Tab-separated table of C-alpha atoms in Angstrom:
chain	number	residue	atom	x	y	z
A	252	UNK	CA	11.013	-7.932	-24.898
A	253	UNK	CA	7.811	-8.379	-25.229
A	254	UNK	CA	4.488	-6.082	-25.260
A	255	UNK	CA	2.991	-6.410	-21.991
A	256	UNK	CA	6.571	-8.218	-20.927
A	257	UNK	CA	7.523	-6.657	-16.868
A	258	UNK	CA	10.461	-4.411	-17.820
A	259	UNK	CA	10.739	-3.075	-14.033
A	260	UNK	CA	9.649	-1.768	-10.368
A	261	UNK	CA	8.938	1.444	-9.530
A	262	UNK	CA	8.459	2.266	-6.032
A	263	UNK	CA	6.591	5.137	-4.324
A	264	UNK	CA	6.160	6.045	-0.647
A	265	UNK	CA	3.064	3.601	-0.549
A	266	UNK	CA	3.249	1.922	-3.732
A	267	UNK	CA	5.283	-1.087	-5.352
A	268	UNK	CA	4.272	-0.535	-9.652
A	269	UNK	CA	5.881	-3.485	-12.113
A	270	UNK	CA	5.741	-1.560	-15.344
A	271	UNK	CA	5.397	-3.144	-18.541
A	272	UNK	CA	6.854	-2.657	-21.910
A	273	UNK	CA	4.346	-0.944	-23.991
A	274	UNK	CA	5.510	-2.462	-27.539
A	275	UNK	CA	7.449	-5.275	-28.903
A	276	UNK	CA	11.113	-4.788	-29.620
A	277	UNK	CA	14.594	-4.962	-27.839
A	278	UNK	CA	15.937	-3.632	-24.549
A	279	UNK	CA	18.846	-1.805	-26.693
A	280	UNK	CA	20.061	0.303	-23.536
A	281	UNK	CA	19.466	0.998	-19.586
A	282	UNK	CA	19.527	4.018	-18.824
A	283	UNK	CA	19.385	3.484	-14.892
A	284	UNK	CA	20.867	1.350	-12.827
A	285	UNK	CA	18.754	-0.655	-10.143
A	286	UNK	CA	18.435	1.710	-6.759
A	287	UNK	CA	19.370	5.046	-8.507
A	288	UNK	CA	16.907	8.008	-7.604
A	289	UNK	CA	15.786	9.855	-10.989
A	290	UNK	CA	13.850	13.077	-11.872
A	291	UNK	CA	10.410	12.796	-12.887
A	292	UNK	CA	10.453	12.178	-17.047
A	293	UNK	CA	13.440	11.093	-17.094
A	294	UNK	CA	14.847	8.348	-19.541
A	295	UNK	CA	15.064	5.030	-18.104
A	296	UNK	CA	15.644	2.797	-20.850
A	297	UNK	CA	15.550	1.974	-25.289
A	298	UNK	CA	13.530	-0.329	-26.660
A	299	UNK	CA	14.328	-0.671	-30.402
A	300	UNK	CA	12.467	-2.471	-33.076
A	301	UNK	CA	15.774	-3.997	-34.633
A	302	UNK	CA	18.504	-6.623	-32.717
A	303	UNK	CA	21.303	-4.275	-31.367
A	304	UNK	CA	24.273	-6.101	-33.446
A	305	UNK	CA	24.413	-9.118	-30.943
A	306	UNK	CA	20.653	-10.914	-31.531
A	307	UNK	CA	19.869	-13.240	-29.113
A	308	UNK	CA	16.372	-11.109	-29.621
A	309	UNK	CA	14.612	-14.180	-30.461
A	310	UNK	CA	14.472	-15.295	-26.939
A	311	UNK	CA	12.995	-12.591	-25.615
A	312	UNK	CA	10.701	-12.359	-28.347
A	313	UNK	CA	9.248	-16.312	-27.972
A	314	UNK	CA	9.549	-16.291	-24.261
A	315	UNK	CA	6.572	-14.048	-23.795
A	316	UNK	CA	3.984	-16.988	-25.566
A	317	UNK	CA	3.753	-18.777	-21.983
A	318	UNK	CA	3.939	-15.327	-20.458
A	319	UNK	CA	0.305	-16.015	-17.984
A	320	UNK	CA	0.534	-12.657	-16.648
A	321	UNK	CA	-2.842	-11.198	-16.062
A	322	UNK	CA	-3.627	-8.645	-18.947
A	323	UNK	CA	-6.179	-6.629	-16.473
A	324	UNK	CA	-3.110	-5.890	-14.298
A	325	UNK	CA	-0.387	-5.424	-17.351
A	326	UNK	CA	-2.556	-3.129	-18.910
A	327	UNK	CA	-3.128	-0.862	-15.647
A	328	UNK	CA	0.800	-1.079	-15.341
A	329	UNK	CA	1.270	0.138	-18.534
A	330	UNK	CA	-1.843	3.099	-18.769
A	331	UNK	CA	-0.004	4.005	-15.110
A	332	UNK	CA	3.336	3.851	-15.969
A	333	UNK	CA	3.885	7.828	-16.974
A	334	UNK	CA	2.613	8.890	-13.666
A	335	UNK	CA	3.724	6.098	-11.805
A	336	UNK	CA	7.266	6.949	-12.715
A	337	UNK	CA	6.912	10.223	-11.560
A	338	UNK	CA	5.859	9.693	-8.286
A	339	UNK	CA	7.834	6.336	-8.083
A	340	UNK	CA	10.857	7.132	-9.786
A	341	UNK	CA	12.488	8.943	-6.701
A	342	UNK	CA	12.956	5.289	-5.137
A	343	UNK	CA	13.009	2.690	-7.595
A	344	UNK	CA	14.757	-0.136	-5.948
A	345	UNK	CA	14.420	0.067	-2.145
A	346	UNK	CA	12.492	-3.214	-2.900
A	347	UNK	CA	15.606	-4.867	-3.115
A	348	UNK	CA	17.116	-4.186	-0.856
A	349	UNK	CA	14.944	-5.023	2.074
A	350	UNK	CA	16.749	-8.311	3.040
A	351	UNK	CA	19.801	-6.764	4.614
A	352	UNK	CA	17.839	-5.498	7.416
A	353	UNK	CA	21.142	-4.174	8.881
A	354	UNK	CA	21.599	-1.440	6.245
A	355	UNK	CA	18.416	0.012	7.169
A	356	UNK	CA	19.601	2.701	9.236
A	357	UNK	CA	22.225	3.876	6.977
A	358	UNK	CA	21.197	6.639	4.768
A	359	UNK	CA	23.121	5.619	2.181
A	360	UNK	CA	21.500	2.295	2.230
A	361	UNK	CA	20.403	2.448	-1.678
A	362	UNK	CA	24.035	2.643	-2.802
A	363	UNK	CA	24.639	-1.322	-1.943
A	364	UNK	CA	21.851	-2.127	-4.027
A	365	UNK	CA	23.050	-0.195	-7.470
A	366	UNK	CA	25.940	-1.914	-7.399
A	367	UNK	CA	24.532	-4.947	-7.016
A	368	UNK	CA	22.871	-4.538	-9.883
A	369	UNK	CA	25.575	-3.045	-11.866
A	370	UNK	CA	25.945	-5.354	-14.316
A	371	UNK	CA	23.027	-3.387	-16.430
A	372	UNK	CA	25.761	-2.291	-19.216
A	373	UNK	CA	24.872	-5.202	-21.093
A	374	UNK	CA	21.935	-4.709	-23.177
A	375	UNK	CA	21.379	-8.264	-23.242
A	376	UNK	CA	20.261	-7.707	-19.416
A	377	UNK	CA	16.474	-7.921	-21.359
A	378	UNK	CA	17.683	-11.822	-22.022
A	379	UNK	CA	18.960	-12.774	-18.657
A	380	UNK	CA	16.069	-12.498	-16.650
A	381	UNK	CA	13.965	-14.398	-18.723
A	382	UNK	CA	16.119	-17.338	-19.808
A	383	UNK	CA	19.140	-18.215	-16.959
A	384	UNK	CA	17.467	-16.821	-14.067
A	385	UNK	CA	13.961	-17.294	-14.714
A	386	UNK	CA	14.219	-20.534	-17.032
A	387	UNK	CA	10.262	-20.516	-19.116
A	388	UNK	CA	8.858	-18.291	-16.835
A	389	UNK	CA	8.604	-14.252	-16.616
A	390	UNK	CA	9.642	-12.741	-13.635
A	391	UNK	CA	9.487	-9.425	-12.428
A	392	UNK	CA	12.599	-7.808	-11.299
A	393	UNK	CA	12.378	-8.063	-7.438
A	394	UNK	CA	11.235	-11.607	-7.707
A	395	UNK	CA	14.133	-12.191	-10.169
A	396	UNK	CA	16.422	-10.783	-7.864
A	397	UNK	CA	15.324	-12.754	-4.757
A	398	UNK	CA	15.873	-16.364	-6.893
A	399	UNK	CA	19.132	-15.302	-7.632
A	400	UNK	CA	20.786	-13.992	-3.940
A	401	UNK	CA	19.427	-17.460	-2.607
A	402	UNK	CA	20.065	-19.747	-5.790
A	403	UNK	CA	16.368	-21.193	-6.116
A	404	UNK	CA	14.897	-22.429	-9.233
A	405	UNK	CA	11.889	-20.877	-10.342
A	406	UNK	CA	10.283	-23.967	-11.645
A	407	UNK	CA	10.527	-25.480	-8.501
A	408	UNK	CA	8.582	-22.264	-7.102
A	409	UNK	CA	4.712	-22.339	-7.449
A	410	UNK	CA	3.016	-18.947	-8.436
A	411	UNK	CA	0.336	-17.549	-6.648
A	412	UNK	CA	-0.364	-15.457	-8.869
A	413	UNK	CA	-2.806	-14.954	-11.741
A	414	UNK	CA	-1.703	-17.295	-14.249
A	415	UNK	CA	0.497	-19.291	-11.994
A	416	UNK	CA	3.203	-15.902	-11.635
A	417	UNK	CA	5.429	-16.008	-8.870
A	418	UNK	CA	5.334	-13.343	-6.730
A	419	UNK	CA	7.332	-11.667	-4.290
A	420	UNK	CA	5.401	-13.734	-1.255
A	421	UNK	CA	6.059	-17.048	-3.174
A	422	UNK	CA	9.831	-16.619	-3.215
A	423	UNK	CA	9.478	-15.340	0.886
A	424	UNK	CA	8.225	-18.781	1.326
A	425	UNK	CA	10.395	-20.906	-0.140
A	426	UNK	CA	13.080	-19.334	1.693
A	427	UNK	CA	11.743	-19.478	4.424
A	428	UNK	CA	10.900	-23.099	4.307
A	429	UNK	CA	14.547	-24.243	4.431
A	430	UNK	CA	17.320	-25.052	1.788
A	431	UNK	CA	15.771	-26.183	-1.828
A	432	UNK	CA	18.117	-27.471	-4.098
A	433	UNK	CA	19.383	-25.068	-6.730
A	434	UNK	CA	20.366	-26.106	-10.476
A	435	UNK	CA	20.544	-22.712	-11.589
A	436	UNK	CA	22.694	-21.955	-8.954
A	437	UNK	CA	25.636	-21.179	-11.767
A	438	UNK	CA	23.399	-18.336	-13.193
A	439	UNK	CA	23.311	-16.710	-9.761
A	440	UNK	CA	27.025	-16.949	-9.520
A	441	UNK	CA	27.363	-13.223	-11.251
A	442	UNK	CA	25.451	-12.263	-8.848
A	443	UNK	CA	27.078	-13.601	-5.295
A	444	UNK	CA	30.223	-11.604	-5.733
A	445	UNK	CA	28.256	-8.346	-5.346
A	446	UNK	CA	25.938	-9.683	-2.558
A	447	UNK	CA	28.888	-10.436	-0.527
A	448	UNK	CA	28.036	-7.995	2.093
A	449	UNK	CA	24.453	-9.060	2.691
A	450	UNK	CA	25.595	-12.800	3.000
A	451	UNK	CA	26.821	-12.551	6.620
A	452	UNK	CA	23.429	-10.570	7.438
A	453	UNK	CA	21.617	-14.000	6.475
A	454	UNK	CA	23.158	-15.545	8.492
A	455	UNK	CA	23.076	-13.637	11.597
A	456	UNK	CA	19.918	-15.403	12.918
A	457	UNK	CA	20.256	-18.386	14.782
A	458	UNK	CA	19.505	-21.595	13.842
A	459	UNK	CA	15.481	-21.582	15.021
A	460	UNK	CA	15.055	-18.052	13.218
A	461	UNK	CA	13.893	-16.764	9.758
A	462	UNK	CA	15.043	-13.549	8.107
A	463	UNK	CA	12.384	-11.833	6.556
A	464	UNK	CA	13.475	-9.000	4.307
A	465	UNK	CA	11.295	-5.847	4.440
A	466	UNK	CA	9.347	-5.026	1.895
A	467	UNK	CA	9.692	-1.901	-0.123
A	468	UNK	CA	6.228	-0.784	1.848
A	469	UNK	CA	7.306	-1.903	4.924
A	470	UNK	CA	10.919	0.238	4.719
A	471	UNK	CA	8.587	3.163	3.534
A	472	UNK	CA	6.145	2.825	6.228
A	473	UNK	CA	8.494	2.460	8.880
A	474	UNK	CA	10.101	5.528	7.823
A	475	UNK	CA	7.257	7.359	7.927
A	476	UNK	CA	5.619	6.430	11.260
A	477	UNK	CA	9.681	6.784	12.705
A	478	UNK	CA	9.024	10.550	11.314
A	479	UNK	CA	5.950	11.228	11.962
A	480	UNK	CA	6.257	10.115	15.708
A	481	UNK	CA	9.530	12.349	16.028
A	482	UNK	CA	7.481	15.628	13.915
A	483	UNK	CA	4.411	15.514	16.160
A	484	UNK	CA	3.006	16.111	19.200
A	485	UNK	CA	0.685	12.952	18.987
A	486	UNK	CA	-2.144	13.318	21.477
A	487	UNK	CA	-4.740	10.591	22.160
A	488	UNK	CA	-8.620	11.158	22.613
A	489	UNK	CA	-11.628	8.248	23.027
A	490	UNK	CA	-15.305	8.310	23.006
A	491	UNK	CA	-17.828	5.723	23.004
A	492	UNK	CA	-20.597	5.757	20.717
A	493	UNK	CA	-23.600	4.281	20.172
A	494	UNK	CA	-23.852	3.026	16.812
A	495	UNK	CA	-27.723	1.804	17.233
A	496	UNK	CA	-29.202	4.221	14.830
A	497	UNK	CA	-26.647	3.099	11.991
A	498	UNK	CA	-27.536	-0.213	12.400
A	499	UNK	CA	-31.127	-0.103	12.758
A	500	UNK	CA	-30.312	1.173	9.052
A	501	UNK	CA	-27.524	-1.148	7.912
A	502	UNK	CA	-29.823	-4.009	9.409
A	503	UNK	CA	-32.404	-3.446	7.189
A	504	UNK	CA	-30.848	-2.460	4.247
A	505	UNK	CA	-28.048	-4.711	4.015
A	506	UNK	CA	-29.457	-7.027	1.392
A	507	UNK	CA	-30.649	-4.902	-0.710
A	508	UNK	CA	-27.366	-3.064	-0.836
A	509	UNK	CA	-25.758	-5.928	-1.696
A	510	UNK	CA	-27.569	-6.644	-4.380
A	511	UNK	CA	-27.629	-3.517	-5.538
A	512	UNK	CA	-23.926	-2.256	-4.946
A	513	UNK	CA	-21.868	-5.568	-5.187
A	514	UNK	CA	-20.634	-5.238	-1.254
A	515	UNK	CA	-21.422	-5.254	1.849
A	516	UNK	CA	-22.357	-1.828	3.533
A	517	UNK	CA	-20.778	-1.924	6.763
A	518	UNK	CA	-20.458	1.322	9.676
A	519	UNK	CA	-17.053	2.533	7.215
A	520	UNK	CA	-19.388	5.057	5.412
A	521	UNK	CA	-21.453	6.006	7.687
A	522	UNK	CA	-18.320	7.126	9.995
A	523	UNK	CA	-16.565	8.964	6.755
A	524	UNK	CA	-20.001	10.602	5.830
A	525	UNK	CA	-20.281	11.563	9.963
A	526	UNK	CA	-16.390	13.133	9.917
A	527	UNK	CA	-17.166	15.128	6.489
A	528	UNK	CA	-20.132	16.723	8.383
A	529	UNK	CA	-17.723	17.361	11.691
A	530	UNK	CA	-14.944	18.846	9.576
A	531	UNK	CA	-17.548	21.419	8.702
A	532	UNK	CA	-17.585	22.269	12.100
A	533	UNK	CA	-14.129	21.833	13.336
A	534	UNK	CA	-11.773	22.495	10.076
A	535	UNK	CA	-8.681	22.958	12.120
A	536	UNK	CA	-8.282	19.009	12.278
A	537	UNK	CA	-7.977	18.810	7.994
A	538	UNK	CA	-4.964	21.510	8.360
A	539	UNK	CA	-1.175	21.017	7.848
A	540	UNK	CA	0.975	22.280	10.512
A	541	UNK	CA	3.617	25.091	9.416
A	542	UNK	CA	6.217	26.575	11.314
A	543	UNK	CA	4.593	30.033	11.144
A	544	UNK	CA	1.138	28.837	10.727
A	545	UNK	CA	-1.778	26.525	10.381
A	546	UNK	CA	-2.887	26.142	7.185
A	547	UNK	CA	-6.428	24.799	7.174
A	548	UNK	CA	-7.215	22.990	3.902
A	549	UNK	CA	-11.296	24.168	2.795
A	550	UNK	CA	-11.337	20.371	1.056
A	551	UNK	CA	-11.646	17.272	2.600
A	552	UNK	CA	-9.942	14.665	1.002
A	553	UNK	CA	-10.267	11.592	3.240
A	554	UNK	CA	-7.457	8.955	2.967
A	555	UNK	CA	-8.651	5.197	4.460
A	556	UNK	CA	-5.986	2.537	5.614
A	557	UNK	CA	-6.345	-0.297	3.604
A	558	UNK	CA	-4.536	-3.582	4.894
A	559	UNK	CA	-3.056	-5.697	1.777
A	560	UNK	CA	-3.518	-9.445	3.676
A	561	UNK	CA	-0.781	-8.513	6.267
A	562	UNK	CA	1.518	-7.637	3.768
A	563	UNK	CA	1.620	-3.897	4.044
A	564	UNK	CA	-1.037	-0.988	4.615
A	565	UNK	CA	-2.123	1.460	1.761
A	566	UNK	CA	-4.098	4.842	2.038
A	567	UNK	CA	-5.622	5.502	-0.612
A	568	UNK	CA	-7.580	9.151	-0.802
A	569	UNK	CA	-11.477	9.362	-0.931
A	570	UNK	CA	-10.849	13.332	-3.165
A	571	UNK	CA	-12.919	15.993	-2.392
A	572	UNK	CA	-15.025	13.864	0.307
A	573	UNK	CA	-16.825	16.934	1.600
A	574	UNK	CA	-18.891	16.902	-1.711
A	575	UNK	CA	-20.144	13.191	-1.176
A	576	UNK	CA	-23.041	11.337	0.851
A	577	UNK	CA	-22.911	8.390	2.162
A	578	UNK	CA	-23.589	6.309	-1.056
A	579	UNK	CA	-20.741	7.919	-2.938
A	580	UNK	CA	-18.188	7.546	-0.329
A	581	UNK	CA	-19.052	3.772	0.464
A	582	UNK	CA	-18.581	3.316	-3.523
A	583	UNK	CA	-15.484	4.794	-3.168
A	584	UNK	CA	-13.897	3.291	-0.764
A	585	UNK	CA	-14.488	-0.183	-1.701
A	586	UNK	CA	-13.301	0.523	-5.334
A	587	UNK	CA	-9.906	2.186	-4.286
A	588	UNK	CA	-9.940	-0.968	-1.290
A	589	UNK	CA	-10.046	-3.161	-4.430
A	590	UNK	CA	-7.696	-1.196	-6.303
A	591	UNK	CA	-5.272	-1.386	-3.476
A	592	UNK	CA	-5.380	-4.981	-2.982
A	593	UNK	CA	-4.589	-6.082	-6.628
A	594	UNK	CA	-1.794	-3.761	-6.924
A	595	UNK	CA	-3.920	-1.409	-9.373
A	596	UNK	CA	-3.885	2.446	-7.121
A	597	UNK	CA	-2.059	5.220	-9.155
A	598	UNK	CA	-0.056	7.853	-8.134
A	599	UNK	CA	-3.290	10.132	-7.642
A	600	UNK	CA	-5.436	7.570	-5.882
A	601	UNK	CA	-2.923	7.807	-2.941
A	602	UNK	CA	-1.811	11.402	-2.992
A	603	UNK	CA	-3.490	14.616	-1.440
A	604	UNK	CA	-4.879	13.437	1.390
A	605	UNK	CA	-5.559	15.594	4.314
A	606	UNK	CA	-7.139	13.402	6.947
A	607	UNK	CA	-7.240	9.518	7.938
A	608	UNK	CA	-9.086	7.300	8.702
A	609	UNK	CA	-8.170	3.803	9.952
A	610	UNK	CA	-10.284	1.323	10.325
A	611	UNK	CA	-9.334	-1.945	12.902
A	612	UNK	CA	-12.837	-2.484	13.726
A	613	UNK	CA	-13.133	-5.482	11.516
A	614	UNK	CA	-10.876	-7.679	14.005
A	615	UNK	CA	-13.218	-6.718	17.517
A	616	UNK	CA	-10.471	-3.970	18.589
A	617	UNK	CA	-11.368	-1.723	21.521
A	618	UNK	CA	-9.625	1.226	21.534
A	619	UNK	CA	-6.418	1.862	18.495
A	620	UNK	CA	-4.004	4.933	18.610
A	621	UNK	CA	-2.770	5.008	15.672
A	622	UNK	CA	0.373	6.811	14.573
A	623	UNK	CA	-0.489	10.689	12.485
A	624	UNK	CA	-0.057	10.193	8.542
A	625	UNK	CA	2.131	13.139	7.798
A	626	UNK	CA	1.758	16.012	6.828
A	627	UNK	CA	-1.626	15.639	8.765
A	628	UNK	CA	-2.672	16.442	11.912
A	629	UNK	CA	-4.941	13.799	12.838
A	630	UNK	CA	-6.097	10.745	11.976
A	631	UNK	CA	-9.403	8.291	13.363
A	632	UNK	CA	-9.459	5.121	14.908
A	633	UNK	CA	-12.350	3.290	14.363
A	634	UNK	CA	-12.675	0.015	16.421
A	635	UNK	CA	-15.233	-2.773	16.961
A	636	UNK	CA	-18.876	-2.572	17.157
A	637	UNK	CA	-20.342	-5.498	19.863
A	638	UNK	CA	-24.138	-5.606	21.359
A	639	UNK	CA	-24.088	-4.465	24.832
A	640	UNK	CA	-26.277	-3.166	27.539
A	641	UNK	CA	-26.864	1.021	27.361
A	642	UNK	CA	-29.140	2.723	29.788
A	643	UNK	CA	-31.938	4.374	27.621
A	644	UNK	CA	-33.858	7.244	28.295
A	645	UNK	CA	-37.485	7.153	27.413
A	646	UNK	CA	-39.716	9.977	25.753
A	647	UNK	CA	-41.356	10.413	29.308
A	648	UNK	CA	-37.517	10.521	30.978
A	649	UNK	CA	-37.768	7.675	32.394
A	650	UNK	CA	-34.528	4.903	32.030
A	651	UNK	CA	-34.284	1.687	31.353
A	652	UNK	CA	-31.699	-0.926	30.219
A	653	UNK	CA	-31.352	-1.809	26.100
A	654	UNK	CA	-29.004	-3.792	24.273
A	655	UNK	CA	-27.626	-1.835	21.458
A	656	UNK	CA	-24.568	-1.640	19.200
A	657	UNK	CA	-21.867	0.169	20.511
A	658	UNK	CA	-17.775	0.824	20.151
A	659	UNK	CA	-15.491	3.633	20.602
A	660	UNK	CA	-13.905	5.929	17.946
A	661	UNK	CA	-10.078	7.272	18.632
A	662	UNK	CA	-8.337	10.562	17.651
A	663	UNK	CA	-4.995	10.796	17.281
A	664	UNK	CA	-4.326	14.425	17.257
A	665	UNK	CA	-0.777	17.097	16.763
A	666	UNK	CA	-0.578	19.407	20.316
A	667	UNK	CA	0.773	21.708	18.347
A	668	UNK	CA	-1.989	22.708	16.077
A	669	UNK	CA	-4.742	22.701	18.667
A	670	UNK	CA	-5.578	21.986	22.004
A	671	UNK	CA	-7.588	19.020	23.931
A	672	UNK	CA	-11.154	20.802	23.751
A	673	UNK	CA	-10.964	21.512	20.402
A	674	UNK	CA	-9.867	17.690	19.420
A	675	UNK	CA	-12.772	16.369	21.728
A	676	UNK	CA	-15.065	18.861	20.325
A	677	UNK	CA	-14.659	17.436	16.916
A	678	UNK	CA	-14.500	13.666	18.210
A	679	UNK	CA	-18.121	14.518	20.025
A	680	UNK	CA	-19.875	16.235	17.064
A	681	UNK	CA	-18.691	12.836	15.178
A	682	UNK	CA	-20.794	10.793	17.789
A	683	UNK	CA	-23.463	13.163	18.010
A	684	UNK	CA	-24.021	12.776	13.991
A	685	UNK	CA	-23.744	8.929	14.211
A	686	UNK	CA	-26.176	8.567	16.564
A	687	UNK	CA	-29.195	11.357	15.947
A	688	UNK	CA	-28.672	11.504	12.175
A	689	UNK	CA	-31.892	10.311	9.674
A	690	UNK	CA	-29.499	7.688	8.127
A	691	UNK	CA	-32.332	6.539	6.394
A	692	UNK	CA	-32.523	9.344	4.207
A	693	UNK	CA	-28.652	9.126	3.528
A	694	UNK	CA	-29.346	6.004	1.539
């Protein structure tokens, strides 16, 4: 293997994290079979400087020359990978897996995929991947694993990715193109006696349908939501707000914000900045629900949906928001956004959080009840801003009609850890701070 070279996956709750090797050598020994669930520091494989007693380490060292990967995102892999095995080690492989949708419910589910997998004795595994399966090109595990159960050849398969890699998506399409023809399809022999199970699964769709396996974020997110809708008493509460004084603000400062930040300021912050205030006010709503009691958390780390190009949803956490104006918090948010979206979050930039905020708006939504991100006990909705016609009220009292911004804002709050006044308490100090606030002065 090579420095830099993808070794493996890790998988968190949130997060998919290729790892790379961080020196030059051999893969003498694997510790861990694909799909196995491991304690935190524990040993998952040796990588010697000298040929374990077979060579064939020439291969693996010359292969990595065309190696295109992106350095910027081998080099986060590797400065993450201690804590991204500890938080991702507990799952490693559901990733696999996801194509037999059928196992899904089965608890045991990861046990088809390790022995799948199990031909990892060999320490030459570090030379299959690259060479048969992969032919000149490096691929990471799950996208080595995917060419293999459907007999594709990667040089047939154009990479998206930096440098031309092929990535998970790339392999989703060719499959689900139709048939390609298959020269490695010998190499991928090993691995059809163990995948016997799943073969029947693809082909349970008819003839006009496409199985898409799930993701390792999808399987992880539909666990959760499954959970979370089964834990709590979800409650929903609306308000309309009028968002006129924010954009009087974001109107005229939008420019130079650009230019001075690198993005766009949009009403994200300015919402955040309003719910840090509000939590002031109503803390019960940045709590986690006990069975004896409600324990109200006197930090506000705020945790902000992030949607990866329809491919998944991350939430990465905004830590100690409570401490943070409006400047800060935009910053924030659009460097973990960025993070999230080129695969680059670690373990700590998604964990903690104690309140949510998601954020449909973008796509002209009206009103979103989102689903509680556990162990939480609420989260925010907030949906599209449009021009429309508000009655005024004029210094003298008098009324009149005005066309100003204006969209609603959504809580999704647990019944068991407070009631309806309290929820629509909080949800109206949030519109009262948008709308009478010196924003101005924020920036």
């Amino acid at each position: 293997v090579a420095e830099d070279e993808v070794l493996y996956e890790v998988s968190t709750d949130k997060v998919d994290t290729e790892v790379a090797s961080p020196a030059s050598g051999f893969l003498a020994e694997i510790v861990v079979a694909e799909g196995d669930t491991v304690d935190v520091g524990a040993k998952l494989a040796v990588i010697t400087t000298e040929a374990p007693g077979g060579g064939g380490g020439a291969t693996p060292a010359a292969e990595p020359a065309p190696d295109d990967e992106p350095p910027a995102e081998e080099s986060a892999a590797e400065e993450e990978t201690p804590d991204a095995e500890a938080e991702a080690e507990p799952q490693p492989t559901p990733a696999p897996k996801p194509e037999p949708a059928a196992e899904a419910p089965e608890p045991e589910a990861p046990e088809p995929v390790e022995r799948t997998p199990a031909p990892a004795p060999t320490p030459s595994t570090a030379s299959v991947p690259t060479s048969p399966i992969g032919g000149g090109k490096l691929l990471s595990p799950v996208v080595r694993r995917l060419v293999a159960e459907h007999g594709l050849d990667p040089e047939a398969i154009t990479g998206s990715g930096a440098g031309g890699r092929i990535t998970r998506e790339d392999v989703l399409k060719v499959i689900e193109s139709g048939p390609v023809e298959a020269p490695t399809a010998p190499a991928a022999a090993p691995t059809a006696p163990t995948r016997a199970v799943p073969a029947p699964m693809a082909a349970t769709p008819g003839e006009r349908d496409t199985a898409v396996p799930h993701s390792n974020i999808r399987k992880r997110t539909a666990e959760h939501m499954t959970r979370s809708l089964a834990t709590s008493a979800h409650v929903y509460v609306s308000i309309e707000v009028d968002f006129e004084a924010v954009e009087r603000v974001r109107r005229a400062a939008k420019d130079e914000w650009k230019a001075a930040e690198g993005f766009s300021l949009t009403y994200l912050p300015f919402i955040a900045r309003a719910v840090v205030d509000a939590v002031a006010d109503f803390p019960e709503v940045n709590a986690t629900f006990g069975a004896d009691e409600l324990i109200v958390h006197h930090y506000l780390n705020l945790g902000v949906a992030v949607d990866l190009d329809y491919k998944g949803l991350m939430v990465p956490v905004v830590h100690d928001a409570d401490g943070k104006r409006l400047r800060a918090i935009a910053r924030e948010i659009s460097e973990l956004a960025g993070k999230a979206r080129t695969k680059k979050l670690g373990p700590d930039d998604i964990s903690g959080g104690t309140f949510t905020i998601t954020n449909p708006g973008p796509f002209g939504t009206t009103m979103t009840m989102p689903i509680i991100n556990q162990p939480q006990v609420a989260i925010l909705s907030t949906d599209g801003v449009k021009r429309r016609p508000v009655v005024v009220t004029g210094a003298d009292g008098s009324e009149a009609i005005a066309i100003h911004s204006v969209g609603n804002l959504t809580l999704t709050w647990d019944h068991r850890a407070f009631d309806g006044a309290y929820s629509s308490g909080f949800l109206s100090r949030v519109r009262e701070l948008l709308e009478t606030r010196d924003w101005a002065a924020e920036l």
